[in-house]
Short mmCIF file of N, CA and C in Angstrom, two decimals:
data_model
loop_
_atom_site.label_atom_id
_atom_site.label_comp_id
_atom_site.label_asym_id
_atom_site.label_seq_id
_atom_site.Cartn_x
_atom_site.Cartn_y
_atom_site.Cartn_z
N MET A 1 102.65 84.76 107.73
CA MET A 1 101.61 85.57 107.13
C MET A 1 100.24 85.00 107.47
N ILE A 2 99.29 85.88 107.53
CA ILE A 2 97.92 85.47 107.81
C ILE A 2 97.07 85.78 106.59
N TRP A 3 96.29 84.82 106.17
CA TRP A 3 95.38 85.00 105.05
C TRP A 3 93.99 85.23 105.61
N ASN A 4 93.41 86.36 105.26
CA ASN A 4 92.05 86.66 105.65
C ASN A 4 91.26 86.86 104.37
N GLU A 5 90.51 85.84 104.00
CA GLU A 5 89.82 85.85 102.71
C GLU A 5 88.92 87.07 102.54
N LYS A 6 88.25 87.46 103.61
CA LYS A 6 87.34 88.61 103.53
C LYS A 6 88.08 89.86 103.03
N PHE A 7 89.24 90.13 103.62
CA PHE A 7 89.98 91.33 103.25
C PHE A 7 90.81 91.16 101.99
N GLU A 8 91.32 89.97 101.77
CA GLU A 8 92.15 89.73 100.60
C GLU A 8 91.36 89.76 99.30
N THR A 9 90.06 89.49 99.38
CA THR A 9 89.25 89.46 98.17
C THR A 9 88.23 90.60 98.10
N MET A 10 88.28 91.48 99.07
CA MET A 10 87.33 92.60 99.12
C MET A 10 87.58 93.57 97.97
N PRO A 11 86.52 94.02 97.30
CA PRO A 11 86.69 95.02 96.24
C PRO A 11 87.35 96.30 96.80
N ARG A 12 88.14 96.94 95.97
CA ARG A 12 88.90 98.11 96.39
C ARG A 12 88.02 99.18 97.04
N GLU A 13 86.89 99.49 96.44
CA GLU A 13 86.03 100.55 96.97
C GLU A 13 85.47 100.17 98.34
N GLU A 14 85.12 98.91 98.49
CA GLU A 14 84.63 98.45 99.79
C GLU A 14 85.74 98.52 100.84
N MET A 15 86.97 98.19 100.45
CA MET A 15 88.11 98.27 101.36
C MET A 15 88.35 99.71 101.80
N ARG A 16 88.28 100.65 100.88
CA ARG A 16 88.49 102.06 101.23
C ARG A 16 87.39 102.55 102.17
N LYS A 17 86.17 102.08 101.96
CA LYS A 17 85.07 102.45 102.85
C LYS A 17 85.32 101.90 104.26
N TRP A 18 85.76 100.66 104.35
CA TRP A 18 86.06 100.03 105.63
C TRP A 18 87.21 100.77 106.32
N GLN A 19 88.25 101.11 105.56
CA GLN A 19 89.38 101.84 106.13
C GLN A 19 88.94 103.20 106.66
N GLY A 20 88.08 103.89 105.92
CA GLY A 20 87.58 105.19 106.36
C GLY A 20 86.79 105.07 107.65
N GLN A 21 85.99 104.03 107.76
CA GLN A 21 85.21 103.81 108.97
C GLN A 21 86.13 103.56 110.16
N LYS A 22 87.14 102.72 109.98
CA LYS A 22 88.07 102.41 111.07
C LYS A 22 88.90 103.64 111.44
N LEU A 23 89.28 104.43 110.45
CA LEU A 23 90.02 105.67 110.72
C LEU A 23 89.19 106.59 111.60
N ARG A 24 87.94 106.77 111.23
CA ARG A 24 87.07 107.66 112.00
C ARG A 24 86.87 107.15 113.43
N GLU A 25 86.70 105.84 113.59
CA GLU A 25 86.55 105.26 114.93
C GLU A 25 87.79 105.54 115.77
N MET A 26 88.97 105.39 115.17
CA MET A 26 90.21 105.63 115.91
C MET A 26 90.35 107.10 116.29
N VAL A 27 90.05 107.99 115.34
CA VAL A 27 90.17 109.42 115.60
C VAL A 27 89.17 109.84 116.68
N GLU A 28 87.97 109.31 116.64
CA GLU A 28 86.98 109.62 117.67
C GLU A 28 87.47 109.17 119.04
N ARG A 29 88.03 107.97 119.11
CA ARG A 29 88.53 107.44 120.38
C ARG A 29 89.63 108.34 120.93
N VAL A 30 90.56 108.74 120.08
CA VAL A 30 91.65 109.62 120.51
C VAL A 30 91.11 110.99 120.91
N TYR A 31 90.23 111.54 120.10
CA TYR A 31 89.69 112.88 120.34
C TYR A 31 88.97 112.95 121.69
N TYR A 32 88.15 111.96 121.98
CA TYR A 32 87.33 112.00 123.19
C TYR A 32 88.03 111.46 124.43
N ASN A 33 89.18 110.80 124.28
CA ASN A 33 89.85 110.20 125.43
C ASN A 33 91.24 110.72 125.73
N VAL A 34 91.81 111.51 124.83
CA VAL A 34 93.17 112.01 125.04
C VAL A 34 93.15 113.53 124.94
N PRO A 35 93.13 114.21 126.09
CA PRO A 35 93.03 115.68 126.08
C PRO A 35 94.09 116.37 125.22
N PHE A 36 95.30 115.84 125.21
CA PHE A 36 96.37 116.45 124.42
C PHE A 36 95.98 116.51 122.95
N TYR A 37 95.54 115.40 122.37
CA TYR A 37 95.18 115.37 120.96
C TYR A 37 93.90 116.15 120.68
N ARG A 38 92.96 116.13 121.61
CA ARG A 38 91.74 116.91 121.43
C ARG A 38 92.09 118.39 121.30
N ARG A 39 92.97 118.87 122.17
CA ARG A 39 93.38 120.28 122.13
C ARG A 39 94.09 120.59 120.81
N ILE A 40 95.01 119.74 120.41
CA ILE A 40 95.74 119.95 119.15
C ILE A 40 94.78 119.98 117.96
N MET A 41 93.86 119.03 117.94
CA MET A 41 92.90 118.97 116.83
C MET A 41 91.99 120.19 116.82
N GLN A 42 91.57 120.64 118.00
CA GLN A 42 90.73 121.83 118.07
C GLN A 42 91.49 123.06 117.58
N GLU A 43 92.75 123.16 117.96
CA GLU A 43 93.58 124.29 117.50
C GLU A 43 93.72 124.28 115.98
N MET A 44 93.75 123.10 115.39
CA MET A 44 93.88 122.97 113.93
C MET A 44 92.52 122.97 113.24
N ASN A 45 91.45 123.09 114.04
CA ASN A 45 90.09 123.10 113.51
C ASN A 45 89.77 121.81 112.73
N VAL A 46 90.20 120.68 113.31
CA VAL A 46 89.94 119.36 112.74
C VAL A 46 89.15 118.56 113.77
N PHE A 47 88.04 117.99 113.33
CA PHE A 47 87.17 117.25 114.24
C PHE A 47 86.90 115.86 113.65
N PRO A 48 86.60 114.87 114.49
CA PRO A 48 86.40 113.51 113.99
C PRO A 48 85.41 113.41 112.84
N GLU A 49 84.35 114.18 112.90
CA GLU A 49 83.33 114.08 111.84
C GLU A 49 83.83 114.62 110.50
N ASP A 50 84.98 115.32 110.51
CA ASP A 50 85.55 115.84 109.26
C ASP A 50 86.35 114.77 108.51
N LEU A 51 86.66 113.67 109.18
CA LEU A 51 87.54 112.65 108.61
C LEU A 51 86.72 111.44 108.20
N ASN A 52 86.67 111.18 106.91
CA ASN A 52 85.84 110.09 106.40
C ASN A 52 86.57 109.10 105.53
N SER A 53 87.81 109.41 105.16
CA SER A 53 88.54 108.48 104.30
C SER A 53 90.03 108.58 104.60
N VAL A 54 90.76 107.63 104.08
CA VAL A 54 92.21 107.60 104.25
C VAL A 54 92.83 108.86 103.64
N ASP A 55 92.20 109.42 102.63
CA ASP A 55 92.71 110.65 102.01
C ASP A 55 92.73 111.82 102.99
N ASP A 56 91.92 111.75 104.04
CA ASP A 56 91.85 112.82 105.03
C ASP A 56 92.97 112.75 106.07
N LEU A 57 93.80 111.73 106.01
CA LEU A 57 94.89 111.59 106.99
C LEU A 57 95.81 112.80 107.02
N SER A 58 95.99 113.44 105.90
CA SER A 58 96.90 114.59 105.84
C SER A 58 96.40 115.76 106.69
N ARG A 59 95.15 115.75 107.08
CA ARG A 59 94.60 116.82 107.91
C ARG A 59 94.94 116.65 109.39
N LEU A 60 95.37 115.45 109.77
CA LEU A 60 95.67 115.18 111.17
C LEU A 60 97.03 115.73 111.57
N PRO A 61 97.13 116.15 112.84
CA PRO A 61 98.43 116.65 113.33
C PRO A 61 99.45 115.53 113.42
#
């Protein structure tokens, strides 16, 4: 196991904000670099800027 004090002691709300930021970065990377997922997301009318939190994961294909 790895102990990372920053993440292990981070307040819940700050952690959710960080997770949302990382989620959006990942979705943007996939959207702009993988034509297959870009097409699927466009068909579902889901765009990277629509995803801001872990709660938005259910919107992804």
